[in-house]
Short mmCIF file of C-alpha atoms in Angstrom, two decimals:
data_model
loop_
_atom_site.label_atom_id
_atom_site.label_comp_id
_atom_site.label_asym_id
_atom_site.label_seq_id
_atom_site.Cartn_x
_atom_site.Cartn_y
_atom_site.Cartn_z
CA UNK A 21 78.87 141.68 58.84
CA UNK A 22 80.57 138.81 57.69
CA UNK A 23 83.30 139.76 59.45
CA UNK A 24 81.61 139.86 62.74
CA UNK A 25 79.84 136.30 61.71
CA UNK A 26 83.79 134.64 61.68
CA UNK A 27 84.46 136.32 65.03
CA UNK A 28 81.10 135.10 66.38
CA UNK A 29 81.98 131.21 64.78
CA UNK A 30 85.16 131.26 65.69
CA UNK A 31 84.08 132.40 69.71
CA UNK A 32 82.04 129.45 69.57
CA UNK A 33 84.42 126.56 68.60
CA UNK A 34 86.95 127.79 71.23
CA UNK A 35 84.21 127.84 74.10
CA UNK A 36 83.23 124.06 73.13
CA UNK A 37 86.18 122.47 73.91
CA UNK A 38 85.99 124.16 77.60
CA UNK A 39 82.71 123.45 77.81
CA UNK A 40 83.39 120.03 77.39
CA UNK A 41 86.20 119.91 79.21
CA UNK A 42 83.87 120.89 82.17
CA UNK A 43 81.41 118.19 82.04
CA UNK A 44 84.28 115.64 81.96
CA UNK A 45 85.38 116.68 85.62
CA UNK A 46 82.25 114.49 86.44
CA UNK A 47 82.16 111.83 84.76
CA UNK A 48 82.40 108.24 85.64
CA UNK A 49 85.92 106.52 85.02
CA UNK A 50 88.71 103.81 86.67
CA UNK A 51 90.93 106.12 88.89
CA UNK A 52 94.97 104.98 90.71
CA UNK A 53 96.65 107.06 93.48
CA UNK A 54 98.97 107.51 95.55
CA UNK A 55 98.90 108.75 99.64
CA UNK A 56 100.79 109.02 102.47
CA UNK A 57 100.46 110.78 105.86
CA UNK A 58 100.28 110.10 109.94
CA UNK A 59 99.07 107.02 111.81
CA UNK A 60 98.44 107.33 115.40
CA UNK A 61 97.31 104.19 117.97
CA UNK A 62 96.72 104.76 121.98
CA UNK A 63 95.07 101.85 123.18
CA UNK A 64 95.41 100.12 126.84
CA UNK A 65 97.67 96.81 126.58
CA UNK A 66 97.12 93.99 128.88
CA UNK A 67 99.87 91.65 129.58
CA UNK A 68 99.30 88.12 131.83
CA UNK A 69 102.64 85.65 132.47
CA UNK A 70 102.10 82.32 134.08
CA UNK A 71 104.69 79.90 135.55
CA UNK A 72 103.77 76.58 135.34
CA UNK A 73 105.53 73.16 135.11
CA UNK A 74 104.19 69.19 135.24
CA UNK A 75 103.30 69.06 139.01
CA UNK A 76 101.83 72.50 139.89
CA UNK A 77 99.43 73.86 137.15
CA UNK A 78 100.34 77.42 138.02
CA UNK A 79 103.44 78.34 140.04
CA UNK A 80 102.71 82.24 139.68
CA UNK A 81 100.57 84.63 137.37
CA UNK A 82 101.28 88.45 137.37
CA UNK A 83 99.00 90.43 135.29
CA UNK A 84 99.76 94.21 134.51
CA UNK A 85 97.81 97.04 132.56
CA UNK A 86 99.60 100.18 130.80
CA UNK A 87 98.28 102.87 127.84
CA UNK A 88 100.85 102.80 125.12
CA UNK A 89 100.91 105.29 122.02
CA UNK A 90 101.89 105.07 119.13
CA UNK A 91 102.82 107.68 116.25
CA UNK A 92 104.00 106.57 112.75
CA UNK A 93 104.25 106.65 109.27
CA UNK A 94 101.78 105.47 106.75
CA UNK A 95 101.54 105.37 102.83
CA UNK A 96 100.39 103.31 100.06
CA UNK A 97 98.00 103.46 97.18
CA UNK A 98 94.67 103.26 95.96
CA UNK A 99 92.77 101.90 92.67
CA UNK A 100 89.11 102.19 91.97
CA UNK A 101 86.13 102.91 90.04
CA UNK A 102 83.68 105.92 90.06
CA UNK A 103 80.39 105.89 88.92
CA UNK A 104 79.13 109.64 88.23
CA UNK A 105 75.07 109.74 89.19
CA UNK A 106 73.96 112.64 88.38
CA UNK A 107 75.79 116.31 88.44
CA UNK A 108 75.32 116.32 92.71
CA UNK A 109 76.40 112.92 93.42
CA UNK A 110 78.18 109.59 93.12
CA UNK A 111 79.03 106.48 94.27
CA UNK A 112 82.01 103.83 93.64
CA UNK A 113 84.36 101.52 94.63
CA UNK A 114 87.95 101.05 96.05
CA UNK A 115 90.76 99.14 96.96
CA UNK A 116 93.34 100.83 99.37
CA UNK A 117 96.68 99.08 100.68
CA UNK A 118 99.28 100.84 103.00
CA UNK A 119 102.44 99.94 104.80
CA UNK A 120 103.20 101.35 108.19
CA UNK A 121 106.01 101.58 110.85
CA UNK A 122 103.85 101.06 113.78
CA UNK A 123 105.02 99.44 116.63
CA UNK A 124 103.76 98.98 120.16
CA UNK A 125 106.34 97.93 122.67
CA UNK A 126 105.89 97.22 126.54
CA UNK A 127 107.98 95.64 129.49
CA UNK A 128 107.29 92.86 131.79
CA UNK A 129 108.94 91.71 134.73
CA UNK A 130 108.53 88.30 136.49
CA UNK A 131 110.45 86.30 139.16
CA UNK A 132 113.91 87.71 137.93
CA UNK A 133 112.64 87.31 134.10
CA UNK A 134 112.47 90.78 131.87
CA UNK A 135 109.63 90.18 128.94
CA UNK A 136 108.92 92.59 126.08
CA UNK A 137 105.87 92.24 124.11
CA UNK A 138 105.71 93.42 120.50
CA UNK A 139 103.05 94.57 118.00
CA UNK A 140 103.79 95.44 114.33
CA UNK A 141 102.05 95.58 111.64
CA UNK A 142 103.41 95.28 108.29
CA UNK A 143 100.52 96.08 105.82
CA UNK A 144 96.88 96.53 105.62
CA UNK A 145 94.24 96.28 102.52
CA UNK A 146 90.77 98.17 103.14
CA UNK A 147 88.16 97.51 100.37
CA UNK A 148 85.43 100.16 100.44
CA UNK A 149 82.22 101.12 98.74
CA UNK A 150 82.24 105.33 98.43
CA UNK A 151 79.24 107.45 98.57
CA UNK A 152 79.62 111.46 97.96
CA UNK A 153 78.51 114.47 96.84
CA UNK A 154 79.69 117.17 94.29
CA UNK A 155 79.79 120.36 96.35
CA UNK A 156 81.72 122.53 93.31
CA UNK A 157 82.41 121.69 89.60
CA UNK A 158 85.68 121.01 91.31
CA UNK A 159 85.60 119.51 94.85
CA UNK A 160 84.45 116.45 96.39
CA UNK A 161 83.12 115.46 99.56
CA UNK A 162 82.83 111.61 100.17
CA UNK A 163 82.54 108.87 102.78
CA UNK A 164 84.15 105.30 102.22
CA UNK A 165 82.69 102.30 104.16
CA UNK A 166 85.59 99.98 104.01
CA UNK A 167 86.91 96.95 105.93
CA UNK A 168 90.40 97.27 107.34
CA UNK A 169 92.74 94.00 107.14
CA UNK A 170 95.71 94.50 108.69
CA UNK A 171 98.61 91.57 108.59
CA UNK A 172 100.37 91.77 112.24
CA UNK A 173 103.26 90.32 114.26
CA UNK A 174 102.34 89.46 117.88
CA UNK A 175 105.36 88.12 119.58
CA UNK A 176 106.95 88.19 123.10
CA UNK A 177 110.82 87.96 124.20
CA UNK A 178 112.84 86.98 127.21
CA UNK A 179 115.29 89.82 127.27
CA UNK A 180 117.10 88.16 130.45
CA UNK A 181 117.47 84.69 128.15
CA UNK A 182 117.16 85.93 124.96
CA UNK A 183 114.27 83.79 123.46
CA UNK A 184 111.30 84.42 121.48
CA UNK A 185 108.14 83.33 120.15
CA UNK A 186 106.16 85.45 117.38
CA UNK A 187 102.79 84.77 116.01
CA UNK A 188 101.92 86.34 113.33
CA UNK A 189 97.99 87.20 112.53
CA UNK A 190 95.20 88.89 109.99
CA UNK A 191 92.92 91.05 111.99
CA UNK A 192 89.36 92.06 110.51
CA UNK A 193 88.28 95.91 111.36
CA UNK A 194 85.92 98.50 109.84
CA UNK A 195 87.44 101.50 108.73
CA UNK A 196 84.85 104.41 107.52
CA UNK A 197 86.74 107.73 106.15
CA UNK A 198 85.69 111.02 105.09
CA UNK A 199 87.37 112.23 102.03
CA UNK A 200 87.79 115.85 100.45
CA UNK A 201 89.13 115.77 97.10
CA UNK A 202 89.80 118.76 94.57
CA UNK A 203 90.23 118.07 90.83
CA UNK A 204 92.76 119.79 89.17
CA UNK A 205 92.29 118.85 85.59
CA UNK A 206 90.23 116.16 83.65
CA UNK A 207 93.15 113.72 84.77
CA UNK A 208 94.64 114.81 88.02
CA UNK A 209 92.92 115.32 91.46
CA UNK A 210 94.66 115.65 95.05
CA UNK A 211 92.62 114.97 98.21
CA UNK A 212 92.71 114.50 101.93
CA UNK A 213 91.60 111.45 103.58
CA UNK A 214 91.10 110.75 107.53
CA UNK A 215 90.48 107.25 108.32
CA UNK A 216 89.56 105.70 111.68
CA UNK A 217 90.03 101.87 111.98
CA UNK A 218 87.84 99.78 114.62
CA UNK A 219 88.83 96.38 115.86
CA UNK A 220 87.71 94.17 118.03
CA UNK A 221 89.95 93.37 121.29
CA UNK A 222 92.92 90.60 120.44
CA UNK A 223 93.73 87.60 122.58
CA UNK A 224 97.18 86.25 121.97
CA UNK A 225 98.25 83.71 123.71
CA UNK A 226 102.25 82.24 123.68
CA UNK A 227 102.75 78.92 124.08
CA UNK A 228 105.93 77.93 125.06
CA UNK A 229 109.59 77.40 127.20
CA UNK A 230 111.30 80.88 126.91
CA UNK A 231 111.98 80.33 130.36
CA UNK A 232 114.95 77.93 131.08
CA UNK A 233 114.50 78.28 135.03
CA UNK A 234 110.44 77.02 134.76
CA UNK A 235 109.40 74.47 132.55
CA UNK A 236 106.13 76.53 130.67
CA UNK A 237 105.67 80.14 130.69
CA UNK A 238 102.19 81.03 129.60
CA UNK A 239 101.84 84.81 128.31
CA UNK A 240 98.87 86.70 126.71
CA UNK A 241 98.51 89.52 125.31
CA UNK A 242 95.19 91.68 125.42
CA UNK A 243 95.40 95.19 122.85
CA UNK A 244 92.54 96.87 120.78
CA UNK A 245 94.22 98.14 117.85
CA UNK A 246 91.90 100.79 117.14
CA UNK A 247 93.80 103.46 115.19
CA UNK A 248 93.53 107.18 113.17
CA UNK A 249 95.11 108.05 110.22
CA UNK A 250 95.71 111.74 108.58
CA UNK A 251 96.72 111.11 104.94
CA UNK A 252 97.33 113.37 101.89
CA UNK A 253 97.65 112.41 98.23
CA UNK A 254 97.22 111.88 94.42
CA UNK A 255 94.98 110.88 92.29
CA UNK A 256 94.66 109.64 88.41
CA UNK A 257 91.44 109.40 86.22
CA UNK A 258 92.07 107.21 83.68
#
């Protein structure tokens, strides 16, 4: 009997621990990770050059329209809280920052002049509030409601003269994803994220002499930047 009471005790203060262990996978905490994965961007890009000098207003204006896609790299990392509702949901917050490789490029030719436009984007930063649900001890499902800011270079060249002019701008977007994470351990967690960024249509417009023949040439540039990301990653509970 007593025998059988030790095994019984001693049962019970190795379950505990696990027990415990299994309750923590829930609760609420700071969290820091680390993603990376595939951007891609197909959007139309409009292009308008205007010759001009200090007599005539507008010697000539050619307009064009082309698709242009993009496929690239993108990784960064994330930092957050997580607030633990109940044992079916939660809610939190997040701060996400990536660097990316894309690039949209795209000819022009005018009255003997070549022109490429560029598009790059260095970084962007998306805040978001996350709302999800616990469908397993172990995996998440959650949506982020974020807004996108993404730092980007605008800039067109005169390939035939070899002169530029850049401008350099933050665009605003809104950038909901749908997350499915699985948690390893207490600490560790890896999840999938796909994020679709919407912004609203930019209007650059360059300023300038990067034509030595004509006095002013007057270029905009017309893109929506909306764009899809696949990414992949870590995650830390602190």
């Amino acid at each position: 009997m007593k025998k059988t009471f030790t095994l019984l005790t001693t049962c019970l203060l190795l379950s505990t621990p696990l027990k415990a262990e299994g309750e923590n996978l829930s609760q609420s905490g700071f969290f820091i990770g680390a993603q990376a994965g595939y951007n891609y961007l197909g959007t139309k890009v409009d292009t308008t050059s205007s010759l001009a000098d200090l007599v005539i207003p507008v010697i000539s204006s050619v307009s064009d329209r082309k698709f242009v896609r993009v496929h690239s790299f993108i990784g960064g990392g994330l930092f957050g809280y997580l607030w633990s509702l109940n044992r079916a949901c939660f809610a939190g917050v997040e701060l996400e920052g990536n660097f990316d490789n894309m690039e949209l490029k795209k000819r022009f030719a005018q009255n003997g002049q070549n022109f490429q436009y560029n598009i790059c984007r260095q970084f962007n930063l998306v805040p978001s509030f996350i709302i999800g649900a616990y469908l397993h001890e172990r995996l998440k499902c959650f949506l982020k409601l974020g807004f996108a800011l993404s730092s980007l270079d605008y800039s067109v060249k005169n390939i035939t003269d070899g002169i530029k002019i850049s401008h350099r701008r933050l665009e605003v977007g809104f950038a909901p994803s749908l997350v499915q994470e699985f948690q390893v351990n207490k600490n560790i967690a890896v999840l999938a994220t796909a994020t679709y960024e919407f912004y609203k249509k930019s209007n650059v417009t360059f300023l300038g002499t990067i034509s030595p023949v004509t006095p002013v040439d007057n270029n905009v540039l017309k893109a929506r930047l909306n764009n899809f990301s696949l990414k992949f990653g870590l995650k830390y509970y602190i």
